N, CA and C of each residue as an Amber inpcrd file, in Angstrom:
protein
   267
   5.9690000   7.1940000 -27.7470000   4.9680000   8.2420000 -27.6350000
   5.0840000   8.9080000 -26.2730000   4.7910000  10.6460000 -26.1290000
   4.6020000  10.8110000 -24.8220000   3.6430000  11.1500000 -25.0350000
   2.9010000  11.4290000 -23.4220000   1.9530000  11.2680000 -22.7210000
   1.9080000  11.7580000 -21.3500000   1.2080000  12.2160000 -21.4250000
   0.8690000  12.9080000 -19.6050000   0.8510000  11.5530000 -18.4370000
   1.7410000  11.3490000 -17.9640000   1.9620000  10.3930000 -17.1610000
   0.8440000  10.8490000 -15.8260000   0.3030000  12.1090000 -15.8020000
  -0.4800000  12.6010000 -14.7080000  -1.7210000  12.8120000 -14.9760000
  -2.2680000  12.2790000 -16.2820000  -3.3600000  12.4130000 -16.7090000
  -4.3740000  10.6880000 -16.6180000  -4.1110000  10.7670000 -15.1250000
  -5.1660000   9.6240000 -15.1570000  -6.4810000   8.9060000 -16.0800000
  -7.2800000   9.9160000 -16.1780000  -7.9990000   9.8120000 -17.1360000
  -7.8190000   8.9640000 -18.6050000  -6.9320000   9.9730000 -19.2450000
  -6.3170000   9.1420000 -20.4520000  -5.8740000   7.2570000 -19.9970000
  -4.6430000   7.4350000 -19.1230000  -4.6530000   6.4340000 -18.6380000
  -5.5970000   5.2120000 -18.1600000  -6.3110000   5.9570000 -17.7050000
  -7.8470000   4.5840000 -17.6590000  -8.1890000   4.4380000 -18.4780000
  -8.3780000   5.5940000 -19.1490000  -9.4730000   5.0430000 -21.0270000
  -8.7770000   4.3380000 -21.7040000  -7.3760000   4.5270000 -21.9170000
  -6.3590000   3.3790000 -22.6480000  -6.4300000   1.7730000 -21.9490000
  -6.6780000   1.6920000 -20.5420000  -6.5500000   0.2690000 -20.0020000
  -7.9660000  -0.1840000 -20.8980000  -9.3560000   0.5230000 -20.4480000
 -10.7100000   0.3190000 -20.7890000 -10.6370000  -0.0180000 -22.5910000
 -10.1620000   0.4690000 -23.1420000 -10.2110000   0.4520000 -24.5350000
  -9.6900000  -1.1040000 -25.0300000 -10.0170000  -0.6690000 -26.4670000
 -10.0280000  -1.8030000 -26.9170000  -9.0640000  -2.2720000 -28.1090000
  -8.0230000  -1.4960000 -28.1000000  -7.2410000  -1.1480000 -28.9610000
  -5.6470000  -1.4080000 -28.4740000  -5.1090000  -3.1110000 -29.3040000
  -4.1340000  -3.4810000 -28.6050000  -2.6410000  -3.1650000 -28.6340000
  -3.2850000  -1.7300000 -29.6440000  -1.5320000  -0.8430000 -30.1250000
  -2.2070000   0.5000000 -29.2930000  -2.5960000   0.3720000 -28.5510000
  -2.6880000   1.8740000 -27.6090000  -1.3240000   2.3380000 -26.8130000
  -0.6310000   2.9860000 -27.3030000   1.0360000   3.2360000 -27.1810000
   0.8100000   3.5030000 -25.2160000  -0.4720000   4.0830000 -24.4920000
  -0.5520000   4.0050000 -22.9790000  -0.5080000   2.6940000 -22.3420000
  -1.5300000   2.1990000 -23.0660000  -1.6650000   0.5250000 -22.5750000
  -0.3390000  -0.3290000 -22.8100000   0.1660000   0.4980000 -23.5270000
   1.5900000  -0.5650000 -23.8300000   2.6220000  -0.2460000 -22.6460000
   2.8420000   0.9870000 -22.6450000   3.5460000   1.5860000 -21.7600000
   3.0830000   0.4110000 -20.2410000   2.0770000   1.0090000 -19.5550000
   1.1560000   0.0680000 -18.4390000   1.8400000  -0.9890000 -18.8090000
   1.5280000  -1.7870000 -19.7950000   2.0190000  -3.3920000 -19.0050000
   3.3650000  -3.8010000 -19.4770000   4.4660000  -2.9550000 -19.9050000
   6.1010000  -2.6130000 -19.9330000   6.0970000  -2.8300000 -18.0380000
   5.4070000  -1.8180000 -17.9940000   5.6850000  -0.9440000 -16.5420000
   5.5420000  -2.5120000 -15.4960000   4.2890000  -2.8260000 -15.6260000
   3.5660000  -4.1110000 -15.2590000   4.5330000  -5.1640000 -15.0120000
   4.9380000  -5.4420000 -16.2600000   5.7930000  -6.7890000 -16.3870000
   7.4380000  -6.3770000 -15.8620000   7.6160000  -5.0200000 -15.3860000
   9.3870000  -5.2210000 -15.1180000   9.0030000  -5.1410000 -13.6430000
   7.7610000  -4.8330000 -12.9220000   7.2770000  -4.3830000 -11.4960000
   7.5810000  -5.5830000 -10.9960000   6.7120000  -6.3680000 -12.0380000
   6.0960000  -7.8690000 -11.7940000   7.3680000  -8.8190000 -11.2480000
   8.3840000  -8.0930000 -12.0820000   9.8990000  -9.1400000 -12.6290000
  10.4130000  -8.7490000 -11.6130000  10.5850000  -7.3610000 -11.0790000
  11.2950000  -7.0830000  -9.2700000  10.6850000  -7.7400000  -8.4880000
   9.4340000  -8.2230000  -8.6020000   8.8030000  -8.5070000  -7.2320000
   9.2910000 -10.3840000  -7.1230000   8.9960000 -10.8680000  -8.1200000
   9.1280000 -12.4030000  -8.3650000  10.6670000 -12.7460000  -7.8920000
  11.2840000 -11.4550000  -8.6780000  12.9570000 -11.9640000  -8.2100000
  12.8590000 -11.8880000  -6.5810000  12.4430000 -10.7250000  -6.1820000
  12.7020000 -11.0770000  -4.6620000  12.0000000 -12.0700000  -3.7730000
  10.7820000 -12.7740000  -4.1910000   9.7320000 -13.4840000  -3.7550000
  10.7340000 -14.2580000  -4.0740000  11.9590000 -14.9520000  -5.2240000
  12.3950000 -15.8360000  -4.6950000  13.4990000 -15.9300000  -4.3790000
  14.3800000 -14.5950000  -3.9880000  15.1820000 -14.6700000  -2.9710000
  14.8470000 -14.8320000  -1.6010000  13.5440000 -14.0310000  -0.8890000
  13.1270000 -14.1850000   0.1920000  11.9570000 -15.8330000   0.5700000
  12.1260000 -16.6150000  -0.7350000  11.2440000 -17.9850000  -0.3240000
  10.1810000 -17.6560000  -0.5500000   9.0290000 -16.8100000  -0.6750000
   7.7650000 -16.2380000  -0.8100000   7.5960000 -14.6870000  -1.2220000
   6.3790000 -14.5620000  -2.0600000   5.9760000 -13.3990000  -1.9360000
   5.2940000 -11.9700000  -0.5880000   5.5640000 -11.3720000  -0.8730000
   5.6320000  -9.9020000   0.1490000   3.9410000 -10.3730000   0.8890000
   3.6880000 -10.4940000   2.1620000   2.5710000  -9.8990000   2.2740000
   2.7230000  -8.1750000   2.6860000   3.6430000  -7.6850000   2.7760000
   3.6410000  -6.0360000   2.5360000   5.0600000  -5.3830000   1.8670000
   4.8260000  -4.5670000   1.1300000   5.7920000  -3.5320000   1.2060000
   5.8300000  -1.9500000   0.9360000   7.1100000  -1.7220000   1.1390000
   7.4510000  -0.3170000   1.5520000   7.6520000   0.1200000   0.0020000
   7.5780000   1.1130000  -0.3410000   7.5150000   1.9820000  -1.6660000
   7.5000000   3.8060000  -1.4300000   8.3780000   4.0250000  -2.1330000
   8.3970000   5.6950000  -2.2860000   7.4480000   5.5790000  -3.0460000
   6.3500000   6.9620000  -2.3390000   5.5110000   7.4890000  -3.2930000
   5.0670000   7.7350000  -4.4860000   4.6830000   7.2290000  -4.9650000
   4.7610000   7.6100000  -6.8740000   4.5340000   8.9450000  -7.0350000
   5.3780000   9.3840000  -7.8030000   5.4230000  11.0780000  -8.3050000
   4.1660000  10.8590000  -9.7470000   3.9280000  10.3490000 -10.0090000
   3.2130000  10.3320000 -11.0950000   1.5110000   9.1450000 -11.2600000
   0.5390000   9.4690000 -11.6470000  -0.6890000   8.9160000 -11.5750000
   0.0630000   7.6800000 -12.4600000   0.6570000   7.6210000 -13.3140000
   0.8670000   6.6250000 -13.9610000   1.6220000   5.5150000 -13.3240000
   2.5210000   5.7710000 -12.7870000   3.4730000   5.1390000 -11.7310000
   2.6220000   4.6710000 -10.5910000   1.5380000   4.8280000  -9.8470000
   0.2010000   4.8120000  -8.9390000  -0.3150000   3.5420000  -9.8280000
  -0.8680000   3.5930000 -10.9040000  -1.8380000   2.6500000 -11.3400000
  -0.8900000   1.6780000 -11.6340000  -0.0230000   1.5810000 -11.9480000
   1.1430000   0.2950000 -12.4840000   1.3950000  -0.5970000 -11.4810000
   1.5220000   0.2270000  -9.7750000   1.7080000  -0.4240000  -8.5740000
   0.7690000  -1.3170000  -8.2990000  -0.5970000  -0.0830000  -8.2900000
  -2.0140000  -1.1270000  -7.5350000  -2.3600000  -2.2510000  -8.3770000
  -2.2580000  -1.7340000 -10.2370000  -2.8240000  -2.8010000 -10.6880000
  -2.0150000  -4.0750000 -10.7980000  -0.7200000  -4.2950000 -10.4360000
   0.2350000  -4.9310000 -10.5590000   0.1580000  -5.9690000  -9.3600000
   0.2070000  -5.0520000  -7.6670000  -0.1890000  -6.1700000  -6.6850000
  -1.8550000  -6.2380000  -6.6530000  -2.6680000  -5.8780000  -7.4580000
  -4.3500000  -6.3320000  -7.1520000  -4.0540000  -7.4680000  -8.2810000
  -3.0580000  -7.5560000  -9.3640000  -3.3300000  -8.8520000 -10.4000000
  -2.3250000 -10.2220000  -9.0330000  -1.4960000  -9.2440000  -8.6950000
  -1.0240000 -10.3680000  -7.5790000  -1.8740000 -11.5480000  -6.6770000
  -2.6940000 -10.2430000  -6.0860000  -3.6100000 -10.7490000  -4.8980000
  -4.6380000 -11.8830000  -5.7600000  -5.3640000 -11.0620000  -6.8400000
  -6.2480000 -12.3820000  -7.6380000  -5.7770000 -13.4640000  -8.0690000
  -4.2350000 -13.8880000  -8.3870000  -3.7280000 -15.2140000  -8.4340000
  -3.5830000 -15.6190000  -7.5430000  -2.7710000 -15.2230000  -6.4910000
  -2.6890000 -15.9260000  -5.7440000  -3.5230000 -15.9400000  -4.5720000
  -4.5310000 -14.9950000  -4.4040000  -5.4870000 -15.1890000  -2.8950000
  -4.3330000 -14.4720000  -1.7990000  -3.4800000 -13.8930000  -2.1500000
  -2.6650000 -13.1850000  -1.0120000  -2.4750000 -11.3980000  -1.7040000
  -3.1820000 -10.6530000  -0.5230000  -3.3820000  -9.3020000  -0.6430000
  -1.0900000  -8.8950000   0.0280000  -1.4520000  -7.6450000  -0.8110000
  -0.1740000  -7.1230000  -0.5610000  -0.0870000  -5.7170000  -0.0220000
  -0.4090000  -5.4140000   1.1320000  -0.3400000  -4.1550000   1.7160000
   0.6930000  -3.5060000   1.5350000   0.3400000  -1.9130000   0.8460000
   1.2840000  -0.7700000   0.5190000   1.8410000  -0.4400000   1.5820000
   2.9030000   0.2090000   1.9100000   3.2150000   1.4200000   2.7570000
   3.6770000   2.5290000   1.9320000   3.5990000   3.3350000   1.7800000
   4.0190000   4.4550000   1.1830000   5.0260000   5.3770000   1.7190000
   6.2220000   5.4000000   1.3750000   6.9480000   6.2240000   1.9570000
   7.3380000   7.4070000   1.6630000   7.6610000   8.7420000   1.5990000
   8.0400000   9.7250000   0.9440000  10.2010000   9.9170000   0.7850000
  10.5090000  10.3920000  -0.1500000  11.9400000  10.2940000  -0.4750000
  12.6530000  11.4050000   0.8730000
């Protein structure tokens, strides 16, 4: 399915909803789980997870919410916050 990757809105109402074939929400935790899968691989090349990193800007609201909600599910397991930096290309 496409979808306005810049249409935040939609995007929240699909997380909020309740509907577990919502083709947005699916998208989100695709996005989620390969973020998740870069970060773990390097957490265990580097011995631990990031307390920060560097990231190009997300061009897209959708690409934005995949990040935060990805290290805020981080920080609630493990009790370790992950400070952004944002960089531009």
């Amino acid at each position: 399915m496409n979808f306005d990757k810049n249409d935040r809105q939609a995007i929240e109402n699909a997380l909020h909803g309740t509907d577990p074939k919502n083709p947005i929400a699916i998208a989100v935790a695709k996005r989620i789980s390969e973020f998740s899968t870069n970060l773990f691989k390097q957490a265990g090349e580097n011995g631990k997870l990031p307390t920060e990193v560097m990231l190009i800007k997300p061009e897209t609201e959708f690409d934005d919410i995949v990040i935060r909600l990805t290290l805020q599910e981080i920080a609630n397991t493990t009790g370790q916050k992950v400070e952004i930096h944002w960089v531009t290309q």
